[in-house]
Amino acid sequence: MKKFITAVFFVMLFSSNLYAAENVKAYTTLEAPLAKALFDQFEADTGINVEWERLSGGEAIMRLIDESEDQKASIWVGGVGTQHIEAKNRGLSVSYRSPAAKNIPFHYRDHDAYWTGLYIGPLSFCVNFELMKKMNLPMPHSWSDLTLPVYKNSIRVAHPYTSGTAYNMLTTIIRLCDSDEDMAFEYFKTLDNSIERYTRSGSAPAKSCAAGEIPIAIGYLHDQVKLQKEGAKIDIIIPSDGTGFETASMSILKSSSDLTNAYKLYDWILGSKATAIISKWYVIPLSKLAVASDTGFSLVDMKLVNQDDQWDADNKIRLLRRWEKDISSVPEK
């Protein structure tokens, strides 16, 4: 009888481990429909179920810090590169040298293999042209235009405490001010008069603009192009005085769970099937396997700032404390 019970126990234990091996927990900063398309295809190709949760970039970092002693997820997909550098610096992620990373230019992946870039997304403005006409507002063309009194309470943007998009905007303005942080924060104090609301998510303002809730929004180009392609009555503007960009990335998290399937997902996302999906998102994909969608915009025609994601990550806490003190303490609830 004891032998029978022991045999049943080991069969149950093996079955439990086998079931667990067919799941992987992921945090993602991709928009929910995009994440679903990506993870559903992975499951169809491999039989491995992705249990995923969508978080803004700032929320993802805070979640990882809270779970640092017992990580619930094994992989983080999406989110600006500075946040993945922050995860590395805080010991929240681990190095993984994926054989598929060779598809990504060396400049867009961590030299110690803690993160890999997936695509680039420039910052841009979107405007609801019907609402602009109704409110008799001129079209903005530059960051400096946004501070004009005529735009009082007419612009929506995310809060840098919870959004990598907004933090990217903060560091972009610092660079446009030739690294003079005092000048940059004076700009944001003036811009604050034009801001109607600071949201938690970087993609939320463009959705509000497309819905006619606000005439102007600041965010990433691909989010705005997607809305436009879906029929939103918006125009999109690349600021003429220069713009920054995100390098959306991916990291393996320092998890106590089995990482085998996280490695499989990581490799798959860098492969041809996932790259074909990502290429349809109106982003600028980094993989040499990609054929980018036609967005009507080209990096060649944009004035880009001299981006330094490492500096942005190293100075984030200090800059956010100053933002909280000088500009706005909390985002929209």
GROMACS .gro file of C-alpha atoms in nm:
model
  333
    1MET     CA    1   0.000   0.000   0.000
    2LYS     CA    2   0.284   0.239   0.090
    3LYS     CA    3   0.448   0.173  -0.248
    4PHE     CA    4   0.119   0.252  -0.423
    5ILE     CA    5   0.074   0.580  -0.232
    6THR     CA    6   0.435   0.676  -0.302
    7ALA     CA    7   0.392   0.603  -0.673
    8VAL     CA    8   0.074   0.812  -0.688
    9PHE     CA    9   0.252   1.098  -0.509
   10PHE     CA   10   0.537   1.106  -0.759
   11VAL     CA   11   0.296   1.087  -1.055
   12MET     CA   12   0.106   1.384  -0.914
   13LEU     CA   13   0.427   1.575  -0.848
   14PHE     CA   14   0.555   1.508  -1.200
   15SER     CA   15   0.222   1.612  -1.353
   16SER     CA   16   0.223   1.933  -1.147
   17ASN     CA   17   0.576   2.023  -1.259
   18LEU     CA   18   0.490   1.941  -1.619
   19TYR     CA   19   0.186   2.170  -1.604
   20ALA     CA   20   0.387   2.452  -1.446
   21ALA     CA   21   0.650   2.418  -1.719
   22GLU     CA   22   0.384   2.500  -1.980
   23ASN     CA   23   0.317   2.847  -1.840
   24VAL     CA   24   0.518   3.167  -1.819
   25LYS     CA   25   0.425   3.483  -1.628
   26ALA     CA   26   0.499   3.813  -1.801
   27TYR     CA   27   0.463   4.182  -1.733
   28THR     CA   28   0.421   4.396  -2.043
   29THR     CA   29   0.416   4.766  -2.120
   30LEU     CA   30   0.281   4.707  -2.469
   31GLU     CA   31  -0.073   4.817  -2.540
   32ALA     CA   32  -0.308   4.535  -2.439
   33PRO     CA   33  -0.431   4.443  -2.792
   34LEU     CA   34  -0.072   4.429  -2.917
   35ALA     CA   35   0.044   4.219  -2.623
   36LYS     CA   36  -0.246   3.978  -2.676
   37ALA     CA   37  -0.166   3.934  -3.044
   38LEU     CA   38   0.198   3.863  -2.964
   39PHE     CA   39   0.143   3.625  -2.673
   40ASP     CA   40  -0.145   3.441  -2.841
   41GLN     CA   41   0.079   3.364  -3.138
   42PHE     CA   42   0.356   3.240  -2.907
   43GLU     CA   43   0.109   3.006  -2.739
   44ALA     CA   44  -0.015   2.883  -3.079
   45ASP     CA   45   0.343   2.815  -3.191
   46THR     CA   46   0.474   2.655  -2.872
   47GLY     CA   47   0.181   2.541  -2.659
   48ILE     CA   48   0.315   2.753  -2.372
   49ASN     CA   49   0.056   2.979  -2.210
   50VAL     CA   50   0.158   3.337  -2.126
   51GLU     CA   51  -0.004   3.471  -1.811
   52TRP     CA   52   0.046   3.842  -1.874
   53GLU     CA   53  -0.042   4.169  -1.706
   54ARG     CA   54  -0.030   4.512  -1.869
   55LEU     CA   55   0.138   4.788  -1.666
   56SER     CA   56   0.267   5.134  -1.750
   57GLY     CA   57   0.645   5.157  -1.744
   58GLY     CA   58   0.659   5.329  -1.407
   59GLU     CA   59   0.409   5.085  -1.260
   60ALA     CA   60   0.620   4.794  -1.387
   61ILE     CA   61   0.931   4.923  -1.211
   62MET     CA   62   0.740   4.980  -0.887
   63ARG     CA   63   0.591   4.631  -0.908
   64LEU     CA   64   0.935   4.477  -0.959
   65ILE     CA   65   1.073   4.668  -0.661
   66ASP     CA   66   0.781   4.556  -0.444
   67GLU     CA   67   0.833   4.195  -0.551
   68SER     CA   68   1.213   4.204  -0.538
   69GLU     CA   69   1.226   3.929  -0.274
   70ASP     CA   70   0.980   3.708  -0.461
   71GLN     CA   71   0.930   3.801  -0.825
   72LYS     CA   72   0.595   3.689  -0.961
   73ALA     CA   73   0.690   3.730  -1.329
   74SER     CA   74   0.983   3.592  -1.526
   75ILE     CA   75   0.995   3.833  -1.821
   76TRP     CA   76   0.914   4.198  -1.893
   77VAL     CA   77   0.824   4.282  -2.253
   78GLY     CA   78   0.808   4.645  -2.370
   79GLY     CA   79   0.880   4.964  -2.182
   80VAL     CA   80   1.138   5.231  -2.255
   81GLY     CA   81   1.504   5.138  -2.242
   82THR     CA   82   1.580   5.362  -1.945
   83GLN     CA   83   1.344   5.155  -1.731
   84HIS     CA   84   1.515   4.832  -1.830
   85ILE     CA   85   1.849   4.990  -1.741
   86GLU     CA   86   1.698   5.089  -1.406
   87ALA     CA   87   1.583   4.728  -1.354
   88LYS     CA   88   1.937   4.612  -1.423
   89ASN     CA   89   2.089   4.871  -1.189
   90ARG     CA   90   1.852   4.769  -0.909
   91GLY     CA   91   1.928   4.400  -0.951
   92LEU     CA   92   1.573   4.322  -1.068
   93SER     CA   93   1.673   4.153  -1.395
   94VAL     CA   94   1.931   3.895  -1.499
   95SER     CA   95   2.165   3.857  -1.793
   96TYR     CA   96   2.055   3.632  -2.078
   97ARG     CA   97   2.255   3.602  -2.399
   98SER     CA   98   1.986   3.499  -2.643
   99PRO     CA   99   2.119   3.350  -2.967
  100ALA     CA  100   1.844   3.546  -3.146
  101ALA     CA  101   1.977   3.882  -3.019
  102LYS     CA  102   2.214   3.887  -3.316
  103ASN     CA  103   1.917   4.020  -3.517
  104ILE     CA  104   1.928   4.347  -3.316
  105PRO     CA  105   2.204   4.607  -3.376
  106PHE     CA  106   2.462   4.599  -3.096
  107HIS     CA  107   2.396   4.965  -3.012
  108TYR     CA  108   2.038   4.878  -2.913
  109ARG     CA  109   2.111   4.598  -2.666
  110ASP     CA  110   2.283   4.589  -2.331
  111HIS     CA  111   2.652   4.498  -2.354
  112ASP     CA  112   2.607   4.267  -2.054
  113ALA     CA  113   2.293   4.112  -2.211
  114TYR     CA  114   2.048   4.237  -1.945
  115TRP     CA  115   1.806   4.383  -2.202
  116THR     CA  116   1.746   4.387  -2.576
  117GLY     CA  117   1.579   4.662  -2.780
  118LEU     CA  118   1.277   4.575  -2.994
  119TYR     CA  119   1.178   4.898  -3.167
  120ILE     CA  120   1.215   5.277  -3.166
  121GLY     CA  121   0.931   5.521  -3.107
  122PRO     CA  122   0.980   5.900  -3.146
  123LEU     CA  123   0.786   6.153  -2.935
  124SER     CA  124   0.526   6.354  -3.123
  125PHE     CA  125   0.215   6.569  -3.081
  126CYS     CA  126  -0.130   6.472  -3.197
  127VAL     CA  127  -0.407   6.724  -3.246
  128ASN     CA  128  -0.780   6.675  -3.292
  129PHE     CA  129  -0.830   6.905  -3.589
  130GLU     CA  130  -1.207   6.938  -3.545
  131LEU     CA  131  -1.168   7.038  -3.181
  132MET     CA  132  -0.881   7.271  -3.269
  133LYS     CA  133  -1.103   7.446  -3.523
  134LYS     CA  134  -1.393   7.466  -3.279
  135MET     CA  135  -1.168   7.620  -3.011
  136ASN     CA  136  -0.996   7.846  -3.268
  137LEU     CA  137  -0.649   7.718  -3.173
  138PRO     CA  138  -0.343   7.752  -3.396
  139MET     CA  139  -0.150   7.441  -3.493
  140PRO     CA  140   0.157   7.386  -3.271
  141HIS     CA  141   0.481   7.297  -3.447
  142SER     CA  142   0.741   7.293  -3.170
  143TRP     CA  143   0.789   7.230  -2.799
  144SER     CA  144   0.820   7.603  -2.749
  145ASP     CA  145   0.480   7.659  -2.916
  146LEU     CA  146   0.311   7.448  -2.649
  147THR     CA  147   0.387   7.707  -2.381
  148LEU     CA  148   0.190   7.984  -2.556
  149PRO     CA  149  -0.096   8.124  -2.342
  150VAL     CA  150  -0.348   8.032  -2.612
  151TYR     CA  151  -0.303   7.665  -2.517
  152LYS     CA  152  -0.397   7.708  -2.150
  153ASN     CA  153  -0.550   7.380  -2.021
  154SER     CA  154  -0.554   7.239  -2.374
  155ILE     CA  155  -0.283   6.970  -2.358
  156ARG     CA  156  -0.281   6.626  -2.200
  157VAL     CA  157   0.036   6.430  -2.124
  158ALA     CA  158   0.139   6.152  -1.888
  159HIS     CA  159   0.319   6.196  -1.556
  160PRO     CA  160   0.689   6.099  -1.555
  161TYR     CA  161   0.652   5.923  -1.220
  162THR     CA  162   0.432   5.653  -1.376
  163SER     CA  163   0.513   5.683  -1.745
  164GLY     CA  164   0.834   5.618  -1.934
  165THR     CA  165   0.688   5.824  -2.219
  166ALA     CA  166   0.665   6.132  -2.000
  167TYR     CA  167   1.009   6.077  -1.850
  168ASN     CA  168   1.142   6.057  -2.206
  169MET     CA  169   0.979   6.396  -2.267
  170LEU     CA  170   1.151   6.535  -1.957
  171THR     CA  171   1.498   6.424  -2.066
  172THR     CA  172   1.430   6.537  -2.423
  173ILE     CA  173   1.365   6.894  -2.306
  174ILE     CA  174   1.683   6.885  -2.095
  175ARG     CA  175   1.880   6.800  -2.409
  176LEU     CA  176   1.705   7.070  -2.609
  177CYS     CA  177   1.817   7.311  -2.336
  178ASP     CA  178   2.179   7.202  -2.388
  179SER     CA  179   2.171   7.004  -2.060
  180ASP     CA  180   2.076   7.314  -1.860
  181GLU     CA  181   1.835   7.153  -1.613
  182ASP     CA  182   1.729   7.484  -1.459
  183MET     CA  183   1.624   7.610  -1.801
  184ALA     CA  184   1.441   7.284  -1.870
  185PHE     CA  185   1.242   7.303  -1.547
  186GLU     CA  186   1.155   7.666  -1.614
  187TYR     CA  187   1.012   7.542  -1.944
  188PHE     CA  188   0.802   7.279  -1.765
  189LYS     CA  189   0.676   7.534  -1.513
  190THR     CA  190   0.546   7.741  -1.806
  191LEU     CA  191   0.418   7.434  -1.989
  192ASP     CA  192   0.224   7.332  -1.678
  193ASN     CA  193  -0.018   7.619  -1.752
  194SER     CA  194  -0.104   7.446  -2.080
  195ILE     CA  195  -0.151   7.101  -1.922
  196GLU     CA  196  -0.510   7.004  -1.853
  197ARG     CA  197  -0.420   6.668  -1.693
  198TYR     CA  198  -0.126   6.439  -1.621
  199THR     CA  199  -0.229   6.077  -1.685
  200ARG     CA  200  -0.076   5.757  -1.551
  201SER     CA  201  -0.022   5.593  -1.890
  202GLY     CA  202   0.179   5.740  -2.176
  203SER     CA  203  -0.063   5.618  -2.443
  204ALA     CA  204  -0.377   5.752  -2.270
  205PRO     CA  205  -0.352   6.119  -2.383
  206ALA     CA  206  -0.359   6.033  -2.756
  207LYS     CA  207  -0.668   5.817  -2.703
  208SER     CA  208  -0.837   6.109  -2.529
  209CYS     CA  209  -0.738   6.339  -2.814
  210ALA     CA  210  -0.877   6.095  -3.070
  211ALA     CA  211  -1.202   6.078  -2.873
  212GLY     CA  212  -1.238   6.457  -2.879
  213GLU     CA  213  -1.178   6.506  -2.506
  214ILE     CA  214  -0.871   6.727  -2.548
  215PRO     CA  215  -0.735   6.917  -2.851
  216ILE     CA  216  -0.364   6.831  -2.808
  217ALA     CA  217  -0.178   6.531  -2.666
  218ILE     CA  218   0.188   6.436  -2.630
  219GLY     CA  219   0.299   6.075  -2.675
  220TYR     CA  220   0.470   5.830  -2.903
  221LEU     CA  221   0.433   5.842  -3.279
  222HIS     CA  222   0.328   5.479  -3.328
  223ASP     CA  223   0.039   5.508  -3.081
  224GLN     CA  224  -0.089   5.814  -3.264
  225VAL     CA  225  -0.042   5.667  -3.614
  226LYS     CA  226  -0.239   5.358  -3.508
  227LEU     CA  227  -0.529   5.577  -3.397
  228GLN     CA  228  -0.511   5.774  -3.720
  229LYS     CA  229  -0.509   5.457  -3.932
  230GLU     CA  230  -0.816   5.340  -3.741
  231GLY     CA  231  -1.003   5.654  -3.846
  232ALA     CA  232  -0.935   5.904  -3.567
  233LYS     CA  233  -0.963   6.266  -3.684
  234ILE     CA  234  -0.618   6.371  -3.573
  235ASP     CA  235  -0.308   6.526  -3.725
  236ILE     CA  236   0.039   6.424  -3.606
  237ILE     CA  237   0.331   6.663  -3.567
  238ILE     CA  238   0.700   6.590  -3.510
  239PRO     CA  239   0.830   6.889  -3.310
  240SER     CA  240   1.049   7.101  -3.534
  241ASP     CA  241   1.292   7.195  -3.255
  242GLY     CA  242   1.384   6.830  -3.199
  243THR     CA  243   1.246   6.518  -3.038
  244GLY     CA  244   1.350   6.221  -2.829
  245PHE     CA  245   1.255   5.859  -2.867
  246GLU     CA  246   1.207   5.539  -2.673
  247THR     CA  247   1.390   5.216  -2.734
  248ALA     CA  248   1.123   4.966  -2.633
  249SER     CA  249   1.305   4.673  -2.476
  250MET     CA  250   1.276   4.336  -2.307
  251SER     CA  251   1.436   4.181  -1.996
  252ILE     CA  252   1.445   3.851  -1.813
  253LEU     CA  253   1.347   3.914  -1.451
  254LYS     CA  254   1.523   3.790  -1.142
  255SER     CA  255   1.259   3.531  -1.062
  256SER     CA  256   1.253   3.240  -0.823
  257SER     CA  257   1.034   3.047  -1.069
  258ASP     CA  258   1.149   2.828  -1.356
  259LEU     CA  259   1.294   3.057  -1.625
  260THR     CA  260   1.307   2.798  -1.904
  261ASN     CA  261   0.988   2.918  -2.072
  262ALA     CA  262   1.083   3.282  -2.020
  263TYR     CA  263   1.398   3.215  -2.224
  264LYS     CA  264   1.185   3.049  -2.492
  265LEU     CA  265   0.953   3.351  -2.508
  266TYR     CA  266   1.249   3.590  -2.519
  267ASP     CA  267   1.407   3.399  -2.810
  268TRP     CA  268   1.074   3.377  -2.992
  269ILE     CA  269   1.008   3.752  -2.968
  270LEU     CA  270   1.344   3.814  -3.135
  271GLY     CA  271   1.261   3.569  -3.414
  272SER     CA  272   1.090   3.608  -3.749
  273LYS     CA  273   0.730   3.528  -3.646
  274ALA     CA  274   0.717   3.788  -3.368
  275THR     CA  275   0.913   4.042  -3.571
  276ALA     CA  276   0.649   4.020  -3.843
  277ILE     CA  277   0.382   4.101  -3.584
  278ILE     CA  278   0.578   4.389  -3.428
  279SER     CA  279   0.646   4.536  -3.772
  280LYS     CA  280   0.272   4.596  -3.818
  281TRP     CA  281   0.251   4.824  -3.512
  282TYR     CA  282   0.368   5.143  -3.692
  283VAL     CA  283   0.686   5.140  -3.483
  284ILE     CA  284   1.040   5.151  -3.621
  285PRO     CA  285   1.153   4.791  -3.563
  286LEU     CA  286   1.517   4.724  -3.485
  287SER     CA  287   1.543   4.364  -3.605
  288LYS     CA  288   1.717   4.302  -3.935
  289LEU     CA  289   1.432   4.058  -4.003
  290ALA     CA  290   1.173   4.336  -4.003
  291VAL     CA  291   0.985   4.507  -4.284
  292ALA     CA  292   0.843   4.823  -4.125
  293SER     CA  293   0.489   4.949  -4.181
  294ASP     CA  294   0.446   5.271  -4.379
  295THR     CA  295   0.370   5.542  -4.123
  296GLY     CA  296   0.424   5.843  -4.348
  297PHE     CA  297   0.716   5.948  -4.126
  298SER     CA  298   1.088   5.885  -4.155
  299LEU     CA  299   1.371   5.917  -3.901
  300VAL     CA  300   1.574   6.083  -4.176
  301ASP     CA  301   1.333   6.377  -4.174
  302MET     CA  302   1.330   6.416  -3.795
  303LYS     CA  303   1.560   6.625  -3.581
  304LEU     CA  304   1.647   6.380  -3.305
  305VAL     CA  305   1.816   6.469  -2.977
  306ASN     CA  306   2.139   6.299  -2.875
  307GLN     CA  307   1.973   6.030  -2.666
  308ASP     CA  308   2.164   5.878  -2.374
  309ASP     CA  309   1.951   5.614  -2.205
  310GLN     CA  310   2.222   5.530  -1.952
  311TRP     CA  311   2.236   5.891  -1.828
  312ASP     CA  312   1.857   5.901  -1.819
  313ALA     CA  313   1.846   5.588  -1.602
  314ASP     CA  314   2.126   5.704  -1.371
  315ASN     CA  315   1.959   6.041  -1.307
  316LYS     CA  316   1.596   5.934  -1.296
  317ILE     CA  317   1.536   5.940  -0.920
  318ARG     CA  318   1.695   6.283  -0.885
  319LEU     CA  319   1.500   6.431  -1.178
  320LEU     CA  320   1.168   6.284  -1.066
  321ARG     CA  321   1.214   6.427  -0.717
  322ARG     CA  322   1.270   6.768  -0.869
  323TRP     CA  323   0.965   6.723  -1.094
  324GLU     CA  324   0.753   6.629  -0.792
  325LYS     CA  325   0.878   6.934  -0.603
  326ASP     CA  326   0.865   7.190  -0.885
  327ILE     CA  327   0.592   7.076  -1.124
  328SER     CA  328   0.338   6.813  -1.017
  329SER     CA  329   0.336   6.562  -0.735
  330VAL     CA  330   0.079   6.309  -0.855
  331PRO     CA  331  -0.075   6.188  -1.184
  332GLU     CA  332  -0.441   6.144  -1.257
  333LYS     CA  333  -0.607   5.884  -1.032
   0.00000   0.00000   0.00000
